[in-house]
């Protein structure tokens, strides 16, 4: 199953859904596709589309997903990274009216440099990136919570 996450931005991201729909029609995507579309209005008989998905259901979908295709928001990317999922991340762009600026480009670039995701910046290459995703092994996410707790305990001990 492919989970598509467009986030809660108040601007549509139909460009990404059009690209996915095109790949379904070409036969390059055969998996079930579930979309959390936020404010993006889109109709397709090939994808299950929801405006928002309750948190518990969303977390289950993330765990069950074979691939996550997401916008370039930090929260959406991190949810997939923490679950060690293969992620294609597509930045929303100002020039297409998808966001107020292009900060998602930097976010996607940084996560890609660290080996956590595959950047999807050229939508014409989605077919090739879908093939790459099948072999991609994302870098494992290691939480820093233990280090933080150790530092906090050390600080408290000095009081």
mmCIF file of C-alpha atoms in Angstrom:
data_model
loop_
_atom_site.group_PDB
_atom_site.id
_atom_site.type_symbol
_atom_site.label_atom_id
_atom_site.label_comp_id
_atom_site.label_asym_id
_atom_site.label_seq_id
_atom_site.Cartn_x
_atom_site.Cartn_y
_atom_site.Cartn_z
ATOM 1 C CA UNK A 1 0.000 0.000 0.000
ATOM 2 C CA UNK A 2 1.161 3.509 -0.818
ATOM 3 C CA UNK A 3 0.245 6.273 1.618
ATOM 4 C CA UNK A 4 0.189 9.772 0.132
ATOM 5 C CA UNK A 5 0.376 12.606 2.671
ATOM 6 C CA UNK A 6 -0.374 16.177 1.609
ATOM 7 C CA UNK A 7 -0.506 17.631 5.123
ATOM 8 C CA UNK A 8 -2.796 20.369 6.375
ATOM 9 C CA UNK A 9 -1.470 23.350 4.385
ATOM 10 C CA UNK A 10 -4.313 25.629 3.259
ATOM 11 C CA UNK A 11 -3.102 25.519 -0.341
ATOM 12 C CA UNK A 12 -3.814 22.654 -2.771
ATOM 13 C CA UNK A 13 -1.178 20.213 -3.996
ATOM 14 C CA UNK A 14 -2.990 18.769 -7.020
ATOM 15 C CA UNK A 15 0.256 18.631 -9.014
ATOM 16 C CA UNK A 16 1.430 15.680 -6.918
ATOM 17 C CA UNK A 17 -1.899 13.848 -7.159
ATOM 18 C CA UNK A 18 -2.022 14.416 -10.931
ATOM 19 C CA UNK A 19 1.440 12.856 -11.204
ATOM 20 C CA UNK A 20 0.474 9.832 -9.097
ATOM 21 C CA UNK A 21 -2.762 9.413 -11.057
ATOM 22 C CA UNK A 22 -0.756 9.472 -14.289
ATOM 23 C CA UNK A 23 1.553 6.723 -12.995
ATOM 24 C CA UNK A 24 -1.458 4.598 -11.999
ATOM 25 C CA UNK A 25 -2.919 4.985 -15.500
ATOM 26 C CA UNK A 26 0.439 4.021 -17.055
ATOM 27 C CA UNK A 27 0.521 0.889 -14.890
ATOM 28 C CA UNK A 28 3.601 1.979 -12.938
ATOM 29 C CA UNK A 29 1.619 1.990 -9.685
ATOM 30 C CA UNK A 30 -0.408 -1.123 -9.023
ATOM 31 C CA UNK A 31 -0.597 -0.900 -5.234
ATOM 32 C CA UNK A 32 -3.573 0.412 -3.317
ATOM 33 C CA UNK A 33 -3.142 4.185 -2.855
ATOM 34 C CA UNK A 34 -4.571 5.979 0.183
ATOM 35 C CA UNK A 35 -4.388 9.781 0.251
ATOM 36 C CA UNK A 36 -4.595 12.193 3.175
ATOM 37 C CA UNK A 37 -5.406 15.238 1.038
ATOM 38 C CA UNK A 38 -5.985 18.014 3.577
ATOM 39 C CA UNK A 39 -7.564 20.923 1.686
ATOM 40 C CA UNK A 40 -6.662 19.540 -1.755
ATOM 41 C CA UNK A 41 -9.890 18.643 -3.545
ATOM 42 C CA UNK A 42 -9.354 15.749 -5.938
ATOM 43 C CA UNK A 43 -11.464 12.989 -7.400
ATOM 44 C CA UNK A 44 -10.142 9.632 -8.521
ATOM 45 C CA UNK A 45 -11.590 6.158 -8.743
ATOM 46 C CA UNK A 46 -8.016 4.825 -8.485
ATOM 47 C CA UNK A 47 -7.172 6.272 -5.054
ATOM 48 C CA UNK A 48 -8.929 6.358 -1.675
ATOM 49 C CA UNK A 49 -8.918 10.045 -0.766
ATOM 50 C CA UNK A 50 -9.643 11.502 2.674
ATOM 51 C CA UNK A 51 -9.450 15.131 3.772
ATOM 52 C CA UNK A 52 -8.089 14.193 7.179
ATOM 53 C CA UNK A 53 -7.513 10.853 8.866
ATOM 54 C CA UNK A 54 -7.859 10.429 12.656
ATOM 55 C CA UNK A 55 -4.471 10.121 14.363
ATOM 56 C CA UNK A 56 -4.816 6.470 15.403
ATOM 57 C CA UNK A 57 -5.843 5.427 11.887
ATOM 58 C CA UNK A 58 -3.118 7.586 10.349
ATOM 59 C CA UNK A 59 -0.447 5.995 12.558
ATOM 60 C CA UNK A 60 -1.665 2.526 11.545
ATOM 61 C CA UNK A 61 -1.544 3.504 7.858
ATOM 62 C CA UNK A 62 2.043 4.695 8.278
ATOM 63 C CA UNK A 63 3.023 1.397 9.888
ATOM 64 C CA UNK A 64 1.243 -0.607 7.153
ATOM 65 C CA UNK A 65 2.534 1.439 4.199
ATOM 66 C CA UNK A 66 5.095 -0.081 1.847
ATOM 67 C CA UNK A 67 5.866 3.403 0.521
ATOM 68 C CA UNK A 68 5.028 6.916 1.694
ATOM 69 C CA UNK A 69 4.812 9.740 -0.819
ATOM 70 C CA UNK A 70 4.609 12.965 1.140
ATOM 71 C CA UNK A 71 4.847 16.718 0.821
ATOM 72 C CA UNK A 72 8.016 18.256 2.237
ATOM 73 C CA UNK A 73 6.695 19.107 5.694
ATOM 74 C CA UNK A 74 8.946 18.166 8.607
ATOM 75 C CA UNK A 75 6.174 16.504 10.621
ATOM 76 C CA UNK A 76 5.018 14.271 7.795
ATOM 77 C CA UNK A 77 8.553 13.266 6.858
ATOM 78 C CA UNK A 78 9.508 12.545 10.474
ATOM 79 C CA UNK A 79 6.512 10.270 11.017
ATOM 80 C CA UNK A 80 7.707 8.082 8.174
ATOM 81 C CA UNK A 81 11.369 8.288 9.167
ATOM 82 C CA UNK A 82 10.607 7.269 12.767
ATOM 83 C CA UNK A 83 8.824 4.211 11.397
ATOM 84 C CA UNK A 84 11.766 3.359 9.092
ATOM 85 C CA UNK A 85 9.623 3.732 5.963
ATOM 86 C CA UNK A 86 10.729 4.310 2.397
ATOM 87 C CA UNK A 87 9.704 7.891 1.651
ATOM 88 C CA UNK A 88 9.482 9.936 -1.520
ATOM 89 C CA UNK A 89 9.204 13.562 -0.418
ATOM 90 C CA UNK A 90 7.918 16.222 -2.811
ATOM 91 C CA UNK A 91 8.377 19.852 -1.795
ATOM 92 C CA UNK A 92 5.444 22.202 -2.251
ATOM 93 C CA UNK A 93 6.567 25.169 -4.355
ATOM 94 C CA UNK A 94 5.609 28.819 -4.200
ATOM 95 C CA UNK A 95 5.631 29.205 -8.013
ATOM 96 C CA UNK A 96 2.779 26.663 -8.249
ATOM 97 C CA UNK A 97 0.783 28.317 -5.438
ATOM 98 C CA UNK A 98 1.389 25.308 -3.176
ATOM 99 C CA UNK A 99 3.021 27.235 -0.326
ATOM 100 C CA UNK A 100 3.993 30.775 0.665
ATOM 101 C CA UNK A 101 7.711 30.110 0.100
ATOM 102 C CA UNK A 102 10.093 27.325 -0.923
ATOM 103 C CA UNK A 103 11.351 26.224 2.499
ATOM 104 C CA UNK A 104 10.221 22.640 1.791
ATOM 105 C CA UNK A 105 12.986 22.401 -0.827
ATOM 106 C CA UNK A 106 15.608 22.833 1.895
ATOM 107 C CA UNK A 107 13.813 20.393 4.208
ATOM 108 C CA UNK A 108 13.670 17.703 1.518
ATOM 109 C CA UNK A 109 17.300 18.311 0.521
ATOM 110 C CA UNK A 110 18.524 17.964 4.123
ATOM 111 C CA UNK A 111 16.613 14.740 4.823
ATOM 112 C CA UNK A 112 17.878 13.342 1.498
ATOM 113 C CA UNK A 113 21.506 14.297 2.279
ATOM 114 C CA UNK A 114 21.214 12.410 5.574
ATOM 115 C CA UNK A 115 19.971 9.302 3.750
ATOM 116 C CA UNK A 116 16.461 9.198 5.215
ATOM 117 C CA UNK A 117 14.395 9.867 2.077
ATOM 118 C CA UNK A 118 14.359 10.023 -1.703
ATOM 119 C CA UNK A 119 13.653 13.558 -2.960
ATOM 120 C CA UNK A 120 10.893 13.920 -5.546
ATOM 121 C CA UNK A 121 11.592 17.290 -7.134
ATOM 122 C CA UNK A 122 11.180 16.450 -10.812
ATOM 123 C CA UNK A 123 7.698 14.959 -11.067
ATOM 124 C CA UNK A 124 8.497 13.666 -14.573
ATOM 125 C CA UNK A 125 10.870 11.180 -12.921
ATOM 126 C CA UNK A 126 8.343 9.596 -10.549
ATOM 127 C CA UNK A 127 8.377 6.361 -12.557
ATOM 128 C CA UNK A 128 12.152 6.021 -12.094
ATOM 129 C CA UNK A 129 11.955 6.965 -8.417
ATOM 130 C CA UNK A 130 9.296 4.302 -7.812
ATOM 131 C CA UNK A 131 11.801 1.727 -9.087
ATOM 132 C CA UNK A 132 14.569 3.244 -6.946
ATOM 133 C CA UNK A 133 12.267 3.141 -3.905
ATOM 134 C CA UNK A 134 11.973 -0.651 -4.154
ATOM 135 C CA UNK A 135 15.715 -0.998 -3.489
ATOM 136 C CA UNK A 136 16.184 2.010 -1.187
ATOM 137 C CA UNK A 137 17.169 1.303 2.413
ATOM 138 C CA UNK A 138 16.590 4.440 4.475
ATOM 139 C CA UNK A 139 19.025 5.365 7.202
ATOM 140 C CA UNK A 140 17.685 4.152 10.527
ATOM 141 C CA UNK A 141 16.324 6.895 12.757
ATOM 142 C CA UNK A 142 17.914 7.018 16.207
ATOM 143 C CA UNK A 143 16.113 9.110 18.786
ATOM 144 C CA UNK A 144 18.188 11.436 20.949
ATOM 145 C CA UNK A 145 15.749 11.140 23.854
ATOM 146 C CA UNK A 146 18.138 8.944 25.913
ATOM 147 C CA UNK A 147 20.953 11.488 25.508
ATOM 148 C CA UNK A 148 18.618 14.290 26.536
ATOM 149 C CA UNK A 149 17.459 12.396 29.639
ATOM 150 C CA UNK A 150 21.079 11.665 30.611
ATOM 151 C CA UNK A 151 21.997 15.346 30.275
ATOM 152 C CA UNK A 152 18.922 16.371 32.245
ATOM 153 C CA UNK A 153 19.710 13.863 35.013
ATOM 154 C CA UNK A 154 23.293 15.147 35.205
ATOM 155 C CA UNK A 155 22.049 18.706 35.477
ATOM 156 C CA UNK A 156 19.519 17.804 38.181
ATOM 157 C CA UNK A 157 22.250 16.008 40.142
ATOM 158 C CA UNK A 158 24.240 19.266 40.268
ATOM 159 C CA UNK A 159 21.380 21.145 41.938
#
